[in-house]
Short mmCIF file of C-alpha atoms in Angstrom, two decimals:
data_model
loop_
_atom_site.label_atom_id
_atom_site.label_comp_id
_atom_site.label_asym_id
_atom_site.label_seq_id
_atom_site.Cartn_x
_atom_site.Cartn_y
_atom_site.Cartn_z
CA MET X 1 0.00 0.00 0.00
CA ASP X 2 1.39 3.43 -0.93
CA ALA X 3 1.62 6.31 1.50
CA GLN X 4 -1.48 8.47 1.24
CA THR X 5 -1.49 12.26 1.44
CA GLY X 6 -4.09 14.89 1.96
CA SER X 7 -6.17 16.03 4.88
CA ALA X 8 -6.41 12.72 6.70
CA PRO X 9 -7.22 13.57 10.34
CA LEU X 10 -4.74 13.00 13.12
CA PRO X 11 -5.61 10.19 15.56
CA PRO X 12 -8.57 11.19 17.74
CA PRO X 13 -8.05 11.66 21.49
CA GLY X 14 -9.40 8.19 22.26
CA CYS X 15 -7.09 6.43 19.80
CA PRO X 16 -4.55 4.09 21.48
CA MET X 17 -1.78 5.52 19.30
CA HIS X 18 -2.65 9.02 20.51
CA GLN X 19 -2.57 7.98 24.15
CA GLN X 20 0.57 5.85 23.95
CA PRO X 21 3.58 7.65 25.54
CA PRO X 22 6.72 7.70 23.41
CA THR X 23 9.10 4.80 23.96
CA GLN X 24 12.56 5.90 25.06
CA LEU X 25 15.37 4.85 22.70
CA TYR X 26 18.08 5.72 25.17
CA GLY X 27 19.29 4.57 28.57
CA PRO X 28 20.70 1.24 29.77
CA ASP X 29 17.47 -0.76 29.46
CA PHE X 30 17.08 -0.01 25.76
CA ALA X 31 20.81 -0.57 25.15
CA ALA X 32 20.72 -3.96 26.88
CA ASP X 33 17.88 -5.37 24.75
CA PRO X 34 16.65 -3.09 21.95
CA TYR X 35 15.01 -5.97 20.12
CA ALA X 36 12.50 -6.48 22.92
CA THR X 37 11.57 -2.82 22.42
CA TYR X 38 11.22 -3.29 18.66
CA ASP X 39 8.94 -6.29 19.23
CA ARG X 40 6.69 -4.21 21.49
CA LEU X 41 6.61 -1.35 18.98
CA ARG X 42 5.62 -3.67 16.13
CA ALA X 43 2.41 -4.46 18.01
CA HIS X 44 1.26 -0.94 17.16
CA GLY X 45 1.79 -1.37 13.40
CA PRO X 46 4.54 -0.24 11.03
CA THR X 47 5.31 2.90 13.07
CA ALA X 48 5.33 3.95 16.72
CA PRO X 49 6.06 7.11 18.73
CA VAL X 50 9.52 7.24 20.32
CA GLU X 51 11.77 9.63 22.20
CA LEU X 52 15.32 9.88 20.86
CA ALA X 53 16.50 11.93 23.84
CA PRO X 54 14.65 13.78 26.60
CA GLY X 55 12.20 16.10 24.86
CA VAL X 56 13.07 14.91 21.33
CA GLU X 57 10.10 12.98 19.96
CA ALA X 58 9.90 11.17 16.62
CA THR X 59 8.05 8.42 14.80
CA LEU X 60 10.01 5.20 14.34
CA VAL X 61 9.37 2.99 11.31
CA THR X 62 9.86 -0.65 12.32
CA GLN X 63 8.44 -2.56 9.33
CA HIS X 64 10.70 -3.34 6.37
CA GLU X 65 8.14 -2.62 3.68
CA ALA X 66 7.05 0.64 5.31
CA ALA X 67 10.70 1.68 5.70
CA LEU X 68 11.20 1.26 1.95
CA ARG X 69 8.12 3.40 1.27
CA VAL X 70 9.71 6.23 3.23
CA LEU X 71 13.28 5.76 1.99
CA GLN X 72 12.29 5.52 -1.67
CA ASN X 73 9.76 8.36 -1.76
CA PRO X 74 11.73 11.65 -1.69
CA ALA X 75 8.76 13.63 -3.01
CA LEU X 76 6.80 13.01 0.21
CA PHE X 77 9.57 12.44 2.76
CA VAL X 78 12.48 14.89 2.71
CA ARG X 79 15.73 15.06 4.68
CA ASP X 80 16.04 18.83 5.21
CA SER X 81 15.80 19.21 9.00
CA ARG X 82 15.15 22.95 8.72
CA ARG X 83 11.54 21.79 8.42
CA TRP X 84 11.63 20.34 11.95
CA LYS X 85 8.60 21.97 13.53
CA ALA X 86 9.35 21.21 17.17
CA LEU X 87 12.87 22.63 16.87
CA ASN X 88 11.65 25.75 15.06
CA GLU X 89 9.03 26.33 17.75
CA GLY X 90 11.57 26.02 20.56
CA ARG X 91 10.22 22.72 21.92
CA VAL X 92 13.60 21.03 21.43
CA SER X 93 16.57 22.36 23.37
CA PHE X 94 19.59 23.47 21.38
CA ASP X 95 21.82 21.67 23.88
CA SER X 96 20.11 18.32 23.26
CA PRO X 97 22.77 15.60 22.92
CA VAL X 98 21.22 14.29 19.69
CA LEU X 99 21.08 17.65 17.93
CA PRO X 100 24.55 17.39 16.29
CA MET X 101 23.27 14.26 14.53
CA MET X 102 19.96 15.82 13.48
CA TYR X 103 20.23 19.51 12.71
CA TYR X 104 20.69 20.77 9.16
CA ARG X 105 24.07 20.84 7.49
CA PRO X 106 24.57 21.70 3.80
CA ASN X 107 25.60 18.19 2.80
CA CYS X 108 24.23 15.19 0.94
CA LEU X 109 22.62 13.71 4.07
CA PHE X 110 20.35 16.67 4.87
CA SER X 111 19.51 17.88 1.36
CA ASP X 112 16.98 17.04 -1.33
CA GLY X 113 16.40 17.48 -5.04
CA ALA X 114 18.99 19.32 -7.15
CA GLU X 115 21.03 20.34 -4.10
CA HIS X 116 21.28 16.71 -3.01
CA LEU X 117 22.35 15.61 -6.49
CA ARG X 118 25.09 18.25 -6.54
CA PHE X 119 26.46 17.25 -3.14
CA ARG X 120 26.16 13.50 -3.72
CA LYS X 121 27.91 13.63 -7.08
CA ALA X 122 30.85 15.44 -5.50
CA VAL X 123 31.01 12.81 -2.76
CA THR X 124 30.58 9.75 -4.99
CA ASP X 125 33.04 11.02 -7.60
CA SER X 126 35.66 11.74 -4.93
CA LEU X 127 35.20 8.43 -3.13
CA GLY X 128 35.27 6.69 -6.50
CA LYS X 129 38.90 7.79 -6.95
CA VAL X 130 40.01 5.83 -3.89
CA ASN X 131 42.13 2.88 -4.97
CA THR X 132 40.68 -0.20 -3.24
CA SER X 133 44.00 -2.08 -3.25
CA ARG X 134 45.77 0.88 -1.66
CA LEU X 135 42.93 1.21 0.85
CA ALA X 136 43.43 -2.41 1.90
CA ARG X 137 47.21 -1.93 2.17
CA ASP X 138 46.77 1.18 4.30
CA ALA X 139 44.30 -0.68 6.53
CA GLU X 140 46.81 -3.53 6.92
CA GLN X 141 49.59 -1.10 7.89
CA ILE X 142 47.41 0.63 10.49
CA ALA X 143 46.13 -2.72 11.81
CA ASP X 144 49.70 -3.96 12.29
CA TYR X 145 50.66 -0.72 14.03
CA LEU X 146 47.76 -0.97 16.48
CA ILE X 147 48.32 -4.67 17.18
CA ASP X 148 51.94 -3.84 18.01
CA GLN X 149 50.72 -1.46 20.71
CA PHE X 150 49.01 -4.19 22.71
CA GLY X 151 50.17 -7.54 21.28
CA ASP X 152 52.86 -8.14 23.90
CA ARG X 153 50.38 -7.64 26.77
CA GLY X 154 48.30 -10.76 26.14
CA SER X 155 45.06 -8.82 26.65
CA ALA X 156 43.28 -5.87 25.11
CA ASP X 157 40.00 -4.07 24.72
CA LEU X 158 39.42 -4.54 21.01
CA LEU X 159 37.02 -1.61 20.85
CA LYS X 160 39.24 1.06 22.39
CA ASP X 161 42.60 -0.39 21.40
CA TYR X 162 41.74 -1.47 17.86
CA ALA X 163 38.31 -1.19 16.23
CA LYS X 164 37.70 2.42 17.24
CA LEU X 165 41.16 3.61 16.26
CA LEU X 166 41.68 1.80 12.96
CA PRO X 167 38.96 3.55 10.91
CA MET X 168 39.86 6.91 12.47
CA LEU X 169 43.50 6.59 11.45
CA LEU X 170 42.56 5.19 8.06
CA PHE X 171 40.20 8.08 7.32
CA ASN X 172 42.86 10.59 8.37
CA GLN X 173 45.04 8.90 5.77
CA MET X 174 42.33 8.96 3.09
CA PHE X 175 41.54 12.62 3.70
CA GLY X 176 45.14 13.79 3.90
CA CYS X 177 44.96 15.12 7.48
CA PRO X 178 48.07 16.77 8.91
CA ALA X 179 48.95 15.54 12.38
CA ASP X 180 47.33 18.23 14.55
CA ILE X 181 44.13 18.37 12.49
CA GLY X 182 43.84 14.59 12.43
CA ASP X 183 44.07 14.35 16.22
CA ARG X 184 41.19 16.80 16.63
CA VAL X 185 39.09 15.15 13.93
CA THR X 186 39.28 11.80 15.73
CA ARG X 187 38.11 13.36 19.00
CA GLY X 188 35.32 15.33 17.36
CA VAL X 189 33.83 12.47 15.33
CA ALA X 190 33.72 10.18 18.37
CA GLY X 191 32.05 12.88 20.46
CA ILE X 192 29.17 13.78 18.13
CA PHE X 193 28.19 10.15 17.50
CA ASP X 194 27.97 9.22 21.17
CA GLY X 195 25.14 11.68 21.83
CA HIS X 196 26.46 12.49 25.30
CA GLY X 197 26.57 15.78 27.18
CA ASP X 198 29.75 16.98 25.42
CA ALA X 199 28.38 16.47 21.90
CA ALA X 200 28.11 20.21 21.21
CA ARG X 201 31.70 20.78 22.31
CA ALA X 202 32.91 17.87 20.18
CA ASN X 203 30.95 19.22 17.21
CA GLU X 204 32.65 22.61 17.62
CA GLU X 205 36.08 21.02 17.65
CA LEU X 206 35.28 18.89 14.59
CA THR X 207 33.95 21.90 12.67
CA THR X 208 37.05 23.98 13.39
CA ALA X 209 39.41 21.15 12.48
CA LEU X 210 37.69 20.38 9.17
CA LEU X 211 37.61 24.03 8.10
CA GLU X 212 41.36 24.11 8.74
CA LEU X 213 41.73 20.94 6.67
CA VAL X 214 39.82 22.48 3.74
CA ALA X 215 41.97 25.63 3.87
CA HIS X 216 45.12 23.49 4.05
CA LYS X 217 44.10 21.44 0.99
CA ARG X 218 43.31 24.55 -1.04
CA ARG X 219 46.91 25.64 -0.42
CA HIS X 220 48.52 22.18 -0.52
CA PRO X 221 46.53 19.75 -2.72
CA GLY X 222 47.36 16.05 -2.64
CA GLU X 223 46.13 12.62 -3.70
CA ASP X 224 43.33 12.43 -1.11
CA VAL X 225 39.56 12.68 -0.82
CA THR X 226 39.62 16.22 0.61
CA THR X 227 41.60 17.52 -2.37
CA TRP X 228 39.28 15.78 -4.82
CA LEU X 229 36.27 17.36 -3.13
CA VAL X 230 37.94 20.79 -3.23
CA GLN X 231 38.74 20.41 -6.94
CA HIS X 232 35.36 18.93 -7.95
CA SER X 233 33.36 20.73 -10.64
CA ALA X 234 30.49 21.18 -8.17
CA GLY X 235 32.44 24.16 -6.84
CA LEU X 236 31.67 23.55 -3.18
CA SER X 237 32.19 26.39 -0.73
CA ASP X 238 34.36 25.93 2.34
CA GLU X 239 31.24 25.48 4.49
CA GLU X 240 29.82 22.91 2.07
CA LEU X 241 33.15 21.09 1.88
CA LYS X 242 33.36 20.95 5.66
CA ASP X 243 29.90 19.47 5.92
CA GLN X 244 30.50 16.83 3.24
CA LEU X 245 33.52 15.78 5.29
CA VAL X 246 31.40 15.66 8.45
CA VAL X 247 28.90 13.25 6.92
CA ILE X 248 31.52 11.03 5.25
CA MET X 249 33.63 10.73 8.38
CA SER X 250 30.70 10.30 10.75
CA ALA X 251 29.17 7.62 8.53
CA GLY X 252 32.47 5.87 7.95
CA ILE X 253 34.27 5.90 11.28
CA GLU X 254 31.90 5.12 14.16
CA PRO X 255 29.67 2.61 12.32
CA GLN X 256 32.78 0.93 10.93
CA SER X 257 34.22 0.35 14.39
CA SER X 258 30.89 -1.10 15.55
CA LEU X 259 30.74 -3.40 12.51
CA VAL X 260 34.23 -4.74 13.22
CA CYS X 261 33.50 -5.28 16.92
CA SER X 262 30.13 -6.96 16.37
CA ALA X 263 31.58 -9.30 13.74
CA LEU X 264 34.50 -10.18 16.04
CA LEU X 265 32.06 -10.85 18.85
CA LEU X 266 30.18 -13.26 16.61
CA LEU X 267 33.37 -15.00 15.48
CA LEU X 268 34.71 -15.34 19.03
CA ASP X 269 31.49 -16.64 20.55
CA GLY X 270 32.02 -20.40 20.48
CA ARG X 271 28.67 -21.39 21.97
CA THR X 272 26.62 -21.73 18.79
CA HIS X 273 28.71 -20.50 15.90
CA GLY X 274 31.95 -18.68 15.20
CA ARG X 275 35.37 -19.75 14.06
CA GLY X 276 35.08 -23.08 15.83
CA ALA X 277 32.03 -23.83 13.70
CA GLY X 278 33.76 -22.70 10.51
CA MET X 279 32.10 -19.29 10.11
CA LEU X 280 33.87 -17.14 7.54
CA VAL X 281 34.59 -13.48 8.20
CA GLU X 282 32.37 -12.49 5.28
CA ASP X 283 29.50 -14.54 6.72
CA ALA X 284 29.96 -12.86 10.09
CA LEU X 285 29.77 -9.43 8.46
CA ASP X 286 26.56 -10.35 6.64
CA ASN X 287 25.08 -11.68 9.86
CA VAL X 288 25.85 -8.42 11.68
CA LEU X 289 24.46 -6.24 8.88
CA TRP X 290 21.22 -8.21 9.09
CA ASN X 291 20.83 -8.79 12.79
CA SER X 292 22.78 -6.04 14.56
CA PRO X 293 23.43 -3.19 12.09
CA PRO X 294 25.87 -0.59 13.47
CA VAL X 295 23.47 2.25 12.61
CA ALA X 296 20.35 0.94 14.30
CA ASN X 297 17.98 3.90 13.98
CA PHE X 298 18.54 6.97 11.83
CA ALA X 299 17.74 8.32 8.33
CA ILE X 300 15.55 11.12 9.74
CA HIS X 301 12.85 12.21 7.28
CA TYR X 302 10.22 14.95 7.42
CA PRO X 303 6.82 14.49 5.75
CA VAL X 304 6.08 17.47 3.49
CA GLN X 305 2.42 17.31 4.64
CA ASP X 306 0.29 15.07 6.83
CA ILE X 307 0.81 11.61 5.32
CA ARG X 308 -1.16 8.46 6.04
CA LEU X 309 1.04 5.39 6.38
CA ASP X 310 -1.32 2.44 6.77
CA ASP X 311 -3.42 3.34 9.84
CA VAL X 312 -1.18 6.11 11.19
CA THR X 313 -0.98 9.75 10.16
CA LEU X 314 2.54 11.15 10.16
CA PRO X 315 2.32 14.90 10.90
CA ALA X 316 4.00 17.28 8.48
CA ASN X 317 7.50 18.46 9.42
CA SER X 318 7.87 16.04 12.33
CA PRO X 319 10.85 13.62 12.42
CA VAL X 320 10.34 10.13 11.07
CA ALA X 321 13.27 7.82 11.82
CA ILE X 322 13.96 4.49 10.13
CA SER X 323 14.82 1.57 12.40
CA PHE X 324 17.22 -0.40 10.24
CA ALA X 325 17.59 -2.90 13.09
CA ALA X 326 13.83 -3.46 13.46
CA ALA X 327 13.20 -3.51 9.71
CA ASN X 328 15.95 -6.09 9.16
CA THR X 329 14.42 -8.35 11.82
CA ASP X 330 10.86 -7.85 10.58
CA PRO X 331 9.13 -11.28 10.92
CA GLN X 332 7.57 -10.77 7.49
CA LEU X 333 11.01 -11.11 5.86
CA THR X 334 11.03 -14.88 6.27
CA ASP X 335 12.57 -15.90 2.93
CA ALA X 336 15.16 -13.12 2.77
CA ARG X 337 16.26 -13.74 6.35
CA LEU X 338 16.63 -17.48 5.81
CA THR X 339 19.25 -16.81 3.14
CA LEU X 340 20.60 -13.57 4.66
CA SER X 341 20.29 -12.08 1.19
CA LYS X 342 22.74 -9.20 0.73
CA GLY X 343 20.22 -7.26 -1.35
CA ALA X 344 17.39 -7.16 1.17
CA HIS X 345 18.85 -5.77 4.38
CA LEU X 346 18.72 -2.03 5.04
CA ALA X 347 21.98 -1.64 6.98
CA TYR X 348 23.27 0.72 4.27
CA GLY X 349 19.92 2.39 3.68
CA ALA X 350 17.96 2.48 0.41
CA GLY X 351 16.77 5.02 -2.10
CA PRO X 352 18.56 8.23 -3.11
CA HIS X 353 20.37 8.56 0.23
CA SER X 354 21.76 5.03 0.44
CA CYS X 355 25.38 4.71 1.52
CA PRO X 356 27.77 5.38 -1.41
CA ALA X 357 30.68 3.51 0.22
CA LYS X 358 29.35 -0.01 0.84
CA SER X 359 32.24 -1.75 -0.91
CA MET X 360 34.84 0.38 0.90
CA SER X 361 33.22 -0.43 4.24
CA ARG X 362 33.45 -4.12 3.52
CA VAL X 363 37.11 -3.94 2.47
CA ILE X 364 38.04 -2.11 5.67
CA ALA X 365 36.11 -4.49 7.94
CA LEU X 366 37.44 -7.63 6.23
CA THR X 367 41.01 -6.38 6.36
CA ALA X 368 40.78 -5.31 10.01
CA ILE X 369 39.32 -8.61 11.18
CA GLU X 370 41.50 -10.92 9.11
CA ARG X 371 44.69 -9.05 10.06
CA LEU X 372 43.80 -9.33 13.74
CA LEU X 373 42.86 -13.02 13.64
CA ASN X 374 46.00 -13.90 11.69
CA ALA X 375 48.22 -12.04 14.16
CA LEU X 376 46.47 -13.43 17.27
CA PRO X 377 45.15 -16.87 16.29
CA ASP X 378 44.17 -17.92 19.83
CA LEU X 379 42.11 -14.80 20.52
CA THR X 380 39.30 -15.46 23.03
CA LEU X 381 36.71 -13.35 24.84
CA ALA X 382 37.72 -12.37 28.37
CA LEU X 383 34.07 -12.26 29.47
CA PRO X 384 31.00 -14.32 28.62
CA GLN X 385 29.08 -12.56 25.87
CA GLU X 386 26.04 -12.03 28.09
CA LYS X 387 28.15 -9.95 30.49
CA LEU X 388 29.24 -7.43 27.86
CA GLU X 389 27.59 -4.03 28.03
CA TRP X 390 26.11 -2.11 25.11
CA ARG X 391 26.53 1.61 24.62
CA PRO X 392 23.39 3.65 25.36
CA GLY X 393 22.04 5.87 22.60
CA PRO X 394 19.28 5.93 19.99
CA PHE X 395 21.30 5.71 16.80
CA HIS X 396 24.00 3.06 17.18
CA ARG X 397 24.48 -0.55 18.23
CA SER X 398 27.89 -1.01 19.80
CA VAL X 399 29.47 -2.65 22.80
CA THR X 400 31.11 -0.39 25.38
CA SER X 401 34.16 -2.64 25.40
CA LEU X 402 35.36 -5.93 23.93
CA PRO X 403 37.95 -7.45 26.32
CA VAL X 404 39.99 -10.38 25.01
CA HIS X 405 42.89 -12.64 25.98
CA PHE X 406 45.56 -14.13 23.69
CA SER X 407 49.12 -15.42 23.74
CA PRO X 408 51.47 -12.41 23.77
CA VAL X 409 53.28 -11.70 20.52
CA ALA X 410 56.38 -9.60 19.92
CA PRO X 411 55.91 -6.34 17.98
CA ARG X 412 56.84 -6.57 14.31
CA ARG X 413 58.49 -3.17 14.57
CA LEU X 414 59.49 -1.27 17.69
CA PRO X 415 57.82 2.15 17.55
CA PRO X 416 57.51 4.35 20.61
CA ARG X 417 54.23 3.86 22.41
CA PRO X 418 51.74 6.65 21.69
CA PRO X 419 51.79 9.13 24.58
CA THR X 420 48.05 8.69 25.12
CA ALA X 421 48.14 4.88 25.11
CA PRO X 422 48.27 4.33 28.90
CA GLN X 423 45.19 6.51 29.38
CA ALA X 424 43.49 4.86 26.43
CA ARG X 425 43.51 1.48 28.16
CA SER X 426 41.52 2.72 31.12
CA ALA X 427 39.44 5.41 29.42
CA ASP X 428 38.22 6.47 26.00
CA PRO X 429 41.24 7.12 23.73
CA VAL X 430 39.47 10.04 22.09
CA PRO X 431 38.25 12.26 24.94
CA SER X 432 36.22 15.37 24.28
CA ALA X 433 38.32 18.49 24.08
CA PRO X 434 37.79 22.03 25.34
CA SER X 435 35.88 24.29 22.98
CA THR X 436 38.73 26.84 22.89
CA ARG X 437 42.17 25.72 21.76
CA THR X 438 45.18 26.74 23.83
CA ASP X 439 48.80 26.38 22.74
CA ALA X 440 49.08 23.34 25.02
CA HIS X 441 46.05 21.77 23.38
CA ARG X 442 47.47 22.57 19.95
CA LYS X 443 50.60 20.59 20.83
CA GLN X 444 48.76 17.67 22.42
CA LYS X 445 49.80 14.51 20.64
CA GLY X 446 47.14 11.95 19.82
CA TRP X 447 47.02 8.65 17.97
CA TRP X 448 47.30 10.15 14.49
CA SER X 449 50.39 12.20 15.38
CA SER X 450 51.96 9.13 16.95
CA PHE X 451 51.22 7.02 13.88
CA LEU X 452 52.79 9.65 11.62
CA ASP X 453 55.85 9.78 13.88
CA VAL X 454 56.39 6.08 13.22
CA PHE X 455 55.55 5.78 9.54
CA ARG X 456 56.32 9.28 8.28
CA VAL X 457 53.40 9.20 5.85
#
């Protein structure tokens, strides 16, 4: 059934949907078992009211077929969040932790029509110049460097010591980041995706760093994605260039680390499947993309007018989020789920805003996992899987840590340990930074600077 438009009335006061309070998609209870929440929401039909953060309400689409109707219908459902009625009327606080992930930026994620085509062509053309073989080699080099930092210890947290750092360092390489800028980019990207209290501060740091990167590449072009975006015939302004970089890095770094961790968790869980049962890395990745997609709920759309979706009216200019996790586990997808068909899952979206870097994502994840398993063949979980904790937040699906044990191995090269490494083992390796940069902050050395010190790339 197609979405219907017109003057369909909103649910009357006695309607159960009208009376139902929004379901919270944040906090430890949701993080621990989001699929129980999705099951409850499905009882109300293809959509249900949710709260993404305190005071931030939205409609969540949980049915696969309904999700496709929204994703593939840009005439009725647009991405421009300047339409967001509650925000415009002051009913959403500007310090909300989810705002950096939702408010308008002039990039291909939040645009529609001709503007979207202009931005997306610049992005796809620039990403299309990335050499896949070189990408894999760079990922191998970074993987080896990171494994050398903890391999002789016999234990590690694979999220903080490996999966979170590898895509950050790799993207700094792809985008030609100088050392100081790269360190701040890694902190900023991590901060805005977490949706915590310092998200606004992290967003400020990321914005400043990326504007500096754009200015640097205008003066010093190279063989990197930033330069190709700067030189593209779309003629993007500095502000537009910065915001294309925000969406590419945000979409490529945090979800990538979650994909690697979730696939490793599946491979290392010997109870029902995993390496002991002969599961291939590619099969583990497909399983994660179906059953535990790194971006669980996102793709915020805004109906251009009141739109009837089955028995629910979606109010104009109110956020409609797609639950990729719920849609992928929709019980109606029996045949596709039995075969884990690559073409049916929505982990990379669908329609005009689908992810343009699916193949790159797969190359990075495969390389990261295979390099790790080859270097540490007796890798085992340090905790039973049921005791692992999941990171709270409405948008992502990621463990808070992935502790493992293995037989210690000698480093393949003997670089100096990164100055931040001792703190990284007991805390997040990419802490939020102050909003104003002092000379001491400017000289602070992070993982990217340390990597460059070793490899001189």
